[in-house]
CSV table of C-alpha atoms in Angstrom, one decimal:
chain,number,residue,atom,x,y,z
A,1,MET,CA,41.0,-5.1,-13.0
A,2,SER,CA,40.0,-4.9,-9.5
A,3,THR,CA,41.2,-2.1,-7.4
A,4,ASP,CA,38.7,-2.2,-4.7
A,5,VAL,CA,38.9,-4.0,-1.4
A,6,THR,CA,37.0,-3.8,1.9
A,7,GLU,CA,38.0,-2.9,5.4
A,8,THR,CA,36.2,-3.1,8.8
A,9,THR,CA,35.7,0.5,10.3
A,10,ALA,CA,36.8,0.6,13.9
A,11,GLY,CA,33.9,0.3,16.2
A,12,THR,CA,31.1,-0.3,13.7
A,13,GLY,CA,31.8,-3.5,12.1
A,14,SER,CA,30.9,-1.8,8.8
A,15,ALA,CA,32.8,-3.3,5.6
A,16,ARG,CA,33.9,-0.2,4.1
A,17,PRO,CA,35.2,0.0,0.3
A,18,VAL,CA,38.6,1.2,0.2
A,19,ALA,CA,41.2,1.8,-2.6
A,20,HIS,CA,43.9,-0.6,-2.7
A,21,GLY,CA,46.7,1.6,-2.9
A,22,ARG,CA,46.2,4.4,-5.6
A,23,PRO,CA,44.0,3.6,-8.8
A,24,THR,CA,45.9,2.1,-11.5
A,25,VAL,CA,44.0,4.2,-14.0
A,26,ALA,CA,45.0,7.8,-14.3
A,27,PRO,CA,42.2,10.2,-13.8
A,28,VAL,CA,40.6,11.7,-17.0
A,29,PRO,CA,41.8,15.4,-17.2
A,30,PHE,CA,39.6,18.2,-16.4
A,31,ASP,CA,38.2,20.7,-18.9
A,32,ARG,CA,40.5,23.6,-19.7
A,33,GLU,CA,38.1,26.1,-18.2
A,34,ILE,CA,37.3,23.9,-15.1
A,35,ALA,CA,40.9,23.0,-14.1
A,36,PRO,CA,41.9,26.5,-12.8
A,37,VAL,CA,38.6,26.8,-10.8
A,38,LEU,CA,39.2,23.5,-9.0
A,39,GLU,CA,43.0,24.7,-8.5
A,40,ALA,CA,41.4,27.8,-6.8
A,41,LEU,CA,39.1,25.9,-4.6
A,42,ALA,CA,41.9,23.5,-3.7
A,43,ALA,CA,44.2,26.4,-2.7
A,44,ALA,CA,41.5,27.8,-0.2
A,45,PRO,CA,40.5,24.4,1.5
A,46,GLN,CA,37.1,24.4,3.4
A,47,PRO,CA,36.8,21.8,6.5
A,48,GLY,CA,36.2,18.4,5.3
A,49,LEU,CA,32.6,16.8,5.3
A,50,SER,CA,32.3,14.6,8.5
A,51,ARG,CA,29.8,13.5,11.0
A,52,GLU,CA,31.5,16.4,13.1
A,53,THR,CA,31.0,19.0,10.5
A,54,LEU,CA,27.6,18.3,9.3
A,55,ALA,CA,25.8,20.4,11.8
A,56,ALA,CA,28.1,23.4,11.0
A,57,MET,CA,27.6,22.9,7.1
A,58,ARG,CA,23.9,23.2,7.6
A,59,GLU,CA,23.8,26.5,9.6
A,60,PRO,CA,23.0,29.5,7.4
A,61,GLY,CA,25.8,31.5,8.5
A,62,LEU,CA,28.3,28.7,8.2
A,63,GLY,CA,27.4,26.6,5.5
A,64,PRO,CA,27.0,28.1,1.8
A,65,GLY,CA,24.6,30.9,1.4
A,66,PHE,CA,21.9,31.2,-1.2
A,67,PRO,CA,19.2,33.6,-1.8
A,68,SER,CA,15.6,33.1,-1.0
A,69,GLY,CA,13.1,32.5,-3.8
A,70,ALA,CA,11.6,36.1,-3.2
A,71,GLU,CA,15.0,37.5,-3.4
A,72,LEU,CA,15.8,35.8,-6.7
A,73,VAL,CA,12.5,36.7,-8.5
A,74,ALA,CA,12.9,40.5,-8.0
A,75,GLY,CA,12.7,42.3,-11.2
A,76,ARG,CA,11.8,39.1,-13.0
A,77,ALA,CA,8.6,37.9,-14.7
A,78,VAL,CA,8.3,35.1,-12.2
A,79,THR,CA,6.6,34.6,-8.7
A,80,ALA,CA,7.8,32.6,-5.8
A,81,GLU,CA,5.4,31.1,-3.3
A,82,GLU,CA,6.5,29.3,-0.1
A,83,ARG,CA,4.1,26.5,0.9
A,84,VAL,CA,3.9,23.8,3.4
A,85,ILE,CA,2.2,20.6,2.2
A,86,PRO,CA,1.7,17.2,4.0
A,87,GLY,CA,4.5,14.8,4.2
A,88,PRO,CA,4.2,11.0,4.2
A,89,ASP,CA,1.7,9.3,6.5
A,90,GLY,CA,3.0,9.8,10.2
A,91,ALA,CA,5.7,12.2,9.1
A,92,PRO,CA,6.3,15.8,9.4
A,93,ASP,CA,4.9,18.3,6.9
A,94,LEU,CA,7.2,19.4,4.0
A,95,GLU,CA,8.4,22.8,2.8
A,96,ILE,CA,8.2,23.6,-1.0
A,97,THR,CA,8.8,26.7,-3.2
A,98,VAL,CA,6.6,27.3,-6.3
A,99,PHE,CA,8.1,29.2,-8.9
A,100,ALA,CA,5.6,30.2,-11.9
A,101,PRO,CA,5.6,32.6,-14.7
A,102,ALA,CA,4.0,36.0,-13.6
A,103,ASP,CA,2.1,36.2,-16.9
A,104,ARG,CA,0.7,32.8,-17.4
A,105,GLY,CA,-2.5,32.2,-19.3
A,106,PRO,CA,-5.4,30.2,-18.4
A,107,ASP,CA,-4.1,26.9,-19.6
A,108,PRO,CA,-2.4,24.4,-17.2
A,109,LEU,CA,1.3,24.4,-17.4
A,110,PRO,CA,4.0,21.8,-17.4
A,111,VAL,CA,5.6,21.2,-14.1
A,112,LEU,CA,9.1,20.4,-12.9
A,113,VAL,CA,9.7,18.9,-9.3
A,114,ASN,CA,13.1,19.4,-8.1
A,115,PHE,CA,15.0,17.8,-5.3
A,116,HIS,CA,18.2,19.3,-4.3
A,117,GLY,CA,21.6,17.9,-3.8
A,118,GLY,CA,23.8,17.3,-1.1
A,119,GLY,CA,24.5,13.8,-0.6
A,120,MET,CA,21.2,13.3,1.1
A,121,ILE,CA,23.1,14.6,4.3
A,122,VAL,CA,23.5,18.4,3.6
A,123,GLY,CA,22.0,21.0,1.5
A,124,HIS,CA,18.6,23.0,1.2
A,125,ARG,CA,16.4,23.8,-1.6
A,126,SER,CA,17.5,27.2,-1.7
A,127,TRP,CA,20.8,26.0,-3.2
A,128,GLU,CA,18.8,25.3,-6.3
A,129,HIS,CA,16.3,27.9,-6.5
A,130,GLY,CA,18.5,29.6,-9.3
A,131,ARG,CA,18.4,26.3,-11.4
A,132,VAL,CA,14.7,25.9,-11.0
A,133,LEU,CA,13.9,29.7,-11.6
A,134,ASP,CA,16.0,29.8,-14.9
A,135,LEU,CA,14.1,26.6,-16.2
A,136,VAL,CA,10.7,28.3,-15.4
A,137,GLU,CA,11.7,31.3,-17.2
A,138,ARG,CA,13.0,29.5,-20.3
A,139,HIS,CA,10.3,27.1,-20.6
A,140,GLY,CA,7.3,28.8,-19.4
A,141,VAL,CA,6.7,25.9,-16.6
A,142,VAL,CA,5.9,25.8,-13.0
A,143,GLY,CA,8.8,24.7,-10.9
A,144,VAL,CA,8.4,23.1,-7.4
A,145,ASN,CA,11.5,22.9,-5.2
A,146,VAL,CA,11.3,20.3,-2.4
A,147,GLU,CA,12.6,20.5,1.2
A,148,TYR,CA,13.3,16.8,2.5
A,149,ARG,CA,14.5,15.3,5.7
A,150,LEU,CA,18.4,14.6,5.8
A,151,ALA,CA,20.3,11.7,7.0
A,152,PRO,CA,21.7,10.7,9.5
A,153,GLU,CA,19.1,12.2,11.7
A,154,ASP,CA,16.5,10.9,9.3
A,155,PRO,CA,17.8,7.9,7.4
A,156,TYR,CA,16.4,6.1,4.6
A,157,PRO,CA,13.6,5.9,3.6
A,158,ALA,CA,13.0,9.5,5.0
A,159,GLY,CA,14.2,11.4,2.1
A,160,ALA,CA,12.7,9.1,-0.6
A,161,GLU,CA,9.4,9.0,0.8
A,162,ASP,CA,9.2,12.9,1.4
A,163,ASN,CA,10.0,13.3,-2.3
A,164,TYR,CA,7.6,10.8,-3.5
A,165,ALA,CA,5.0,12.4,-1.2
A,166,ALA,CA,5.8,15.8,-2.7
A,167,THR,CA,5.5,14.6,-6.3
A,168,ARG,CA,2.1,12.8,-5.5
A,169,TRP,CA,1.0,16.1,-3.7
A,170,VAL,CA,1.6,18.2,-6.9
A,171,ALA,CA,0.0,15.6,-9.3
A,172,GLU,CA,-3.1,15.4,-7.0
A,173,HIS,CA,-3.3,19.2,-6.6
A,174,SER,CA,-2.7,20.2,-10.3
A,175,ASP,CA,-5.7,22.2,-10.5
A,176,GLU,CA,-5.0,24.1,-7.5
A,177,LEU,CA,-1.4,24.7,-8.9
A,178,GLY,CA,-2.6,25.3,-12.4
A,179,VAL,CA,-0.4,22.5,-13.8
A,180,ASP,CA,-0.9,19.6,-16.1
A,181,PRO,CA,-0.3,16.3,-14.3
A,182,GLY,CA,0.5,14.7,-17.6
A,183,ARG,CA,3.4,16.8,-18.1
A,184,LEU,CA,5.3,16.3,-14.8
A,185,ILE,CA,8.9,15.9,-14.8
A,186,VAL,CA,11.1,15.0,-11.7
A,187,MET,CA,14.6,16.2,-11.6
A,188,GLY,CA,17.5,16.9,-9.6
A,189,GLY,CA,21.3,16.9,-9.5
A,190,SER,CA,23.7,14.3,-7.5
A,191,ALA,CA,21.6,13.3,-4.4
A,192,GLY,CA,18.5,15.1,-6.1
A,193,GLY,CA,19.2,13.0,-9.2
A,194,ALA,CA,19.2,9.9,-7.1
A,195,PHE,CA,15.8,10.9,-5.6
A,196,ALA,CA,14.5,11.7,-8.9
A,197,ALA,CA,15.3,8.1,-10.1
A,198,ALA,CA,14.0,6.7,-7.1
A,199,VAL,CA,10.8,8.7,-7.2
A,200,SER,CA,10.4,7.3,-10.7
A,201,LEU,CA,10.8,3.7,-9.5
A,202,MET,CA,8.2,4.3,-6.7
A,203,ALA,CA,5.7,5.8,-9.0
A,204,ARG,CA,6.1,2.9,-11.4
A,205,ASP,CA,5.6,0.3,-8.6
A,206,ARG,CA,2.9,2.1,-6.6
A,207,GLY,CA,1.0,3.1,-9.7
A,208,GLY,CA,1.4,6.6,-9.8
A,209,PRO,CA,1.6,9.4,-10.3
A,210,ALA,CA,2.2,9.6,-13.9
A,211,ILE,CA,5.7,10.8,-14.6
A,212,ALA,CA,6.6,12.2,-18.1
A,213,GLY,CA,10.4,12.3,-17.6
A,214,GLN,CA,13.2,12.0,-15.1
A,215,LEU,CA,16.2,14.6,-15.4
A,216,LEU,CA,19.1,13.3,-13.6
A,217,LEU,CA,22.0,15.5,-13.4
A,218,CYS,CA,25.4,13.7,-12.3
A,219,PRO,CA,23.0,11.5,-10.2
A,220,MET,CA,24.2,9.3,-7.1
A,221,LEU,CA,23.1,6.0,-7.8
A,222,ASP,CA,25.4,3.3,-6.7
A,223,ASN,CA,26.2,2.8,-2.9
A,224,THR,CA,28.9,0.2,-3.6
A,225,ASN,CA,31.5,2.7,-4.6
A,226,SER,CA,33.1,-0.1,-6.6
A,227,THR,CA,33.5,1.6,-10.1
A,228,VAL,CA,36.7,2.7,-11.8
A,229,SER,CA,35.6,6.3,-11.9
A,230,SER,CA,35.0,6.1,-8.1
A,231,LEU,CA,38.5,5.3,-7.4
A,232,GLN,CA,40.0,7.6,-10.4
A,233,TYR,CA,38.5,10.5,-8.4
A,234,ASP,CA,39.4,9.3,-4.8
A,235,GLY,CA,40.2,12.6,-3.3
A,236,ILE,CA,39.9,14.8,-6.3
A,237,GLY,CA,37.1,17.2,-7.6
A,238,THR,CA,34.3,18.8,-6.0
A,239,TRP,CA,32.6,15.7,-4.4
A,240,THR,CA,35.2,13.2,-3.1
A,241,ARG,CA,35.1,9.5,-2.6
A,242,ASP,CA,35.2,9.9,1.3
A,243,ALA,CA,32.3,12.2,1.3
A,244,ASN,CA,30.3,9.8,-0.7
A,245,LEU,CA,31.3,6.8,1.7
A,246,LEU,CA,30.2,8.9,4.5
A,247,ALA,CA,26.7,9.7,2.8
A,248,TRP,CA,26.0,6.3,2.2
A,249,GLU,CA,26.6,5.2,6.0
A,250,CYS,CA,24.5,8.1,7.0
A,251,VAL,CA,21.6,7.1,4.8
A,252,LEU,CA,21.9,3.4,4.8
A,253,GLY,CA,23.6,2.5,8.1
A,254,THR,CA,26.7,0.5,8.5
A,255,GLU,CA,25.1,-3.0,7.5
A,256,LEU,CA,23.7,-1.8,4.1
A,257,ALA,CA,26.0,1.1,3.3
A,258,TYR,CA,27.8,-0.7,0.6
A,259,SER,CA,25.9,-3.8,0.3
A,260,GLU,CA,24.4,-4.9,-2.9
A,261,GLN,CA,21.2,-5.7,-0.9
A,262,ALA,CA,20.6,-2.1,-0.4
A,263,PRO,CA,16.9,-1.0,-1.5
A,264,ALA,CA,16.7,0.3,-5.0
A,265,THR,CA,14.6,3.4,-3.7
A,266,ALA,CA,17.9,4.4,-1.8
A,267,ALA,CA,20.3,3.5,-4.3
A,268,PRO,CA,18.6,3.2,-7.8
A,269,SER,CA,21.7,1.1,-9.2
A,270,ARG,CA,20.4,-1.8,-7.1
A,271,ALA,CA,17.0,-1.9,-9.1
A,272,ALA,CA,16.8,-5.4,-10.8
A,273,ASP,CA,14.2,-4.2,-13.2
A,274,LEU,CA,14.5,-0.7,-14.9
A,275,SER,CA,11.7,-1.4,-17.5
A,276,GLY,CA,8.6,0.7,-17.5
A,277,LEU,CA,10.2,4.1,-16.4
A,278,PRO,CA,9.7,7.6,-17.6
A,279,PRO,CA,12.2,8.7,-20.3
A,280,ALA,CA,15.5,9.6,-18.7
A,281,PHE,CA,17.9,12.4,-19.4
A,282,ILE,CA,21.2,11.4,-17.7
A,283,GLU,CA,24.0,13.8,-17.7
A,284,VAL,CA,27.3,13.4,-16.1
A,285,GLY,CA,31.1,14.6,-16.4
A,286,ALA,CA,33.8,12.4,-17.8
A,287,ALA,CA,36.0,13.6,-14.9
A,288,GLU,CA,33.9,12.7,-11.9
A,289,MET,CA,33.3,9.7,-9.6
A,290,PHE,CA,29.7,9.1,-10.7
A,291,ARG,CA,30.5,8.7,-14.5
A,292,ASP,CA,30.4,4.9,-14.6
A,293,GLU,CA,27.5,4.2,-12.6
A,294,ASP,CA,25.5,6.9,-14.5
A,295,VAL,CA,26.6,5.3,-17.7
A,296,ASP,CA,25.7,1.8,-16.3
A,297,TYR,CA,22.3,3.2,-15.5
A,298,ALA,CA,21.5,4.3,-19.0
A,299,THR,CA,22.7,1.2,-20.5
A,300,ARG,CA,20.4,-0.8,-18.3
A,301,ILE,CA,17.5,1.4,-19.3
A,302,TRP,CA,18.3,0.7,-23.1
A,303,ALA,CA,18.4,-3.0,-22.3
A,304,THR,CA,14.9,-3.0,-21.3
A,305,GLY,CA,13.7,-1.1,-24.5
A,306,GLY,CA,13.3,2.1,-22.2
A,307,GLN,CA,14.3,5.6,-23.5
A,308,ALA,CA,17.3,7.1,-22.0
A,309,GLU,CA,19.3,10.1,-23.4
A,310,LEU,CA,22.8,10.0,-22.2
A,311,HIS,CA,25.3,12.8,-22.0
A,312,VAL,CA,28.9,12.4,-20.8
A,313,TRP,CA,30.7,15.8,-20.9
A,314,ALA,CA,34.6,15.5,-21.6
A,315,GLY,CA,36.6,17.1,-18.8
A,316,GLY,CA,33.5,17.8,-16.6
A,317,CYS,CA,33.7,17.8,-13.0
A,318,HIS,CA,30.8,16.9,-10.5
A,319,GLY,CA,28.2,19.8,-10.6
A,320,PHE,CA,30.2,21.6,-13.1
A,321,ASP,CA,27.3,23.7,-14.3
A,322,MET,CA,27.1,25.1,-10.6
A,323,TYR,CA,30.8,25.7,-10.0
A,324,MET,CA,31.4,27.0,-13.7
A,325,PRO,CA,28.2,28.7,-15.0
A,326,ASP,CA,30.1,30.6,-17.6
A,327,ALA,CA,32.2,27.6,-19.1
A,328,GLU,CA,31.6,26.6,-22.6
A,329,ILE,CA,31.0,23.2,-21.3
A,330,THR,CA,28.2,24.4,-19.2
A,331,ARG,CA,26.5,26.4,-22.1
A,332,ALA,CA,26.5,23.2,-24.2
A,333,ALA,CA,25.0,21.2,-21.2
A,334,LEU,CA,22.3,23.6,-20.7
A,335,ALA,CA,21.3,23.6,-24.3
A,336,SER,CA,21.1,19.8,-24.2
A,337,ARG,CA,18.9,19.8,-21.2
A,338,ASP,CA,16.5,22.6,-22.8
A,339,SER,CA,16.1,20.5,-25.7
A,340,TRP,CA,15.2,17.3,-23.8
A,341,ILE,CA,12.9,19.4,-21.6
A,342,ALA,CA,11.2,21.0,-24.5
A,343,ARG,CA,10.6,17.5,-26.1
A,344,MET,CA,9.2,15.8,-23.0
A,345,ILE,CA,6.7,18.7,-22.1
A,346,GLY,CA,5.7,18.6,-25.7
A,347,ALA,CA,4.9,15.2,-25.6
A,348,GLY,CA,3.5,14.5,-21.9
A,349,VAL,CA,2.1,11.0,-20.8
A,350,GLU,CA,-1.1,9.0,-21.3
A,351,ARG,CA,-3.2,9.7,-18.2
């Protein structure tokens, strides 16, 4: 069943995929605890994401506000350190926040390197300080939260190269950070999940650094926007099809935005070969637009003989753990993530 066509966006020449009427498959219902929250969000609409609103959504006073690392660790047995590290060759330096257990012993700790979400066009690492800090507390690891350049001002490959450079720096400065480079996990949600997948591909193809696992939370993998779930959630939920189309246009430009020729390190679904990758944990809601591309990514990893653990949460919307932290579905999802992380940091990788 085909429900997708393309149209030429006025003044750009870009072939933009659009829904042919409404999708012929009804959307999967939202979880009973999630639906009221989404209804409340819809009843108080915010300005839509567009090229005109991007700047406003990035301003601290206008976009979502989140506490600093120092504010979050107050009263907790975790330290937060702000650092500036070298970016890719010829590119600006990168800001990172390093969270670590305050009572750590002398032995090197596993390390999680996190890339924030936001469609590669909005967002800030502070959005996900809480997620990283909680993992540091629960698992006794070091967490590194990375700031990277955003499109359209800095389109592909800026973000991917920034995040690869940060991951390589962490591995190369493991003694300084007190971490074990053989137990390094890359992670992220949405756009951050795309970057974690891309960094895993880059590390494989560039001969390092060694990565013990990739934690991909509702990752944004497929630039073609051609799946059934992409159409089922056209205009529905916390991350809409229109926002996703805009994001890929900003990242890849008009010629490659929806093309199957897009680089795999921008849109990992475009990778022809998914063999030789670190074990993947892939989580997605059944009621969101990234569902089908994420299931396909896990299936293709399995087809190579690789390791992937896939969780599709019934009724889950995009980023349900961030929007509904107290829901039962979130408690179950966090328990599954914790189990996988514990197994990965216990195993590590050969160096």
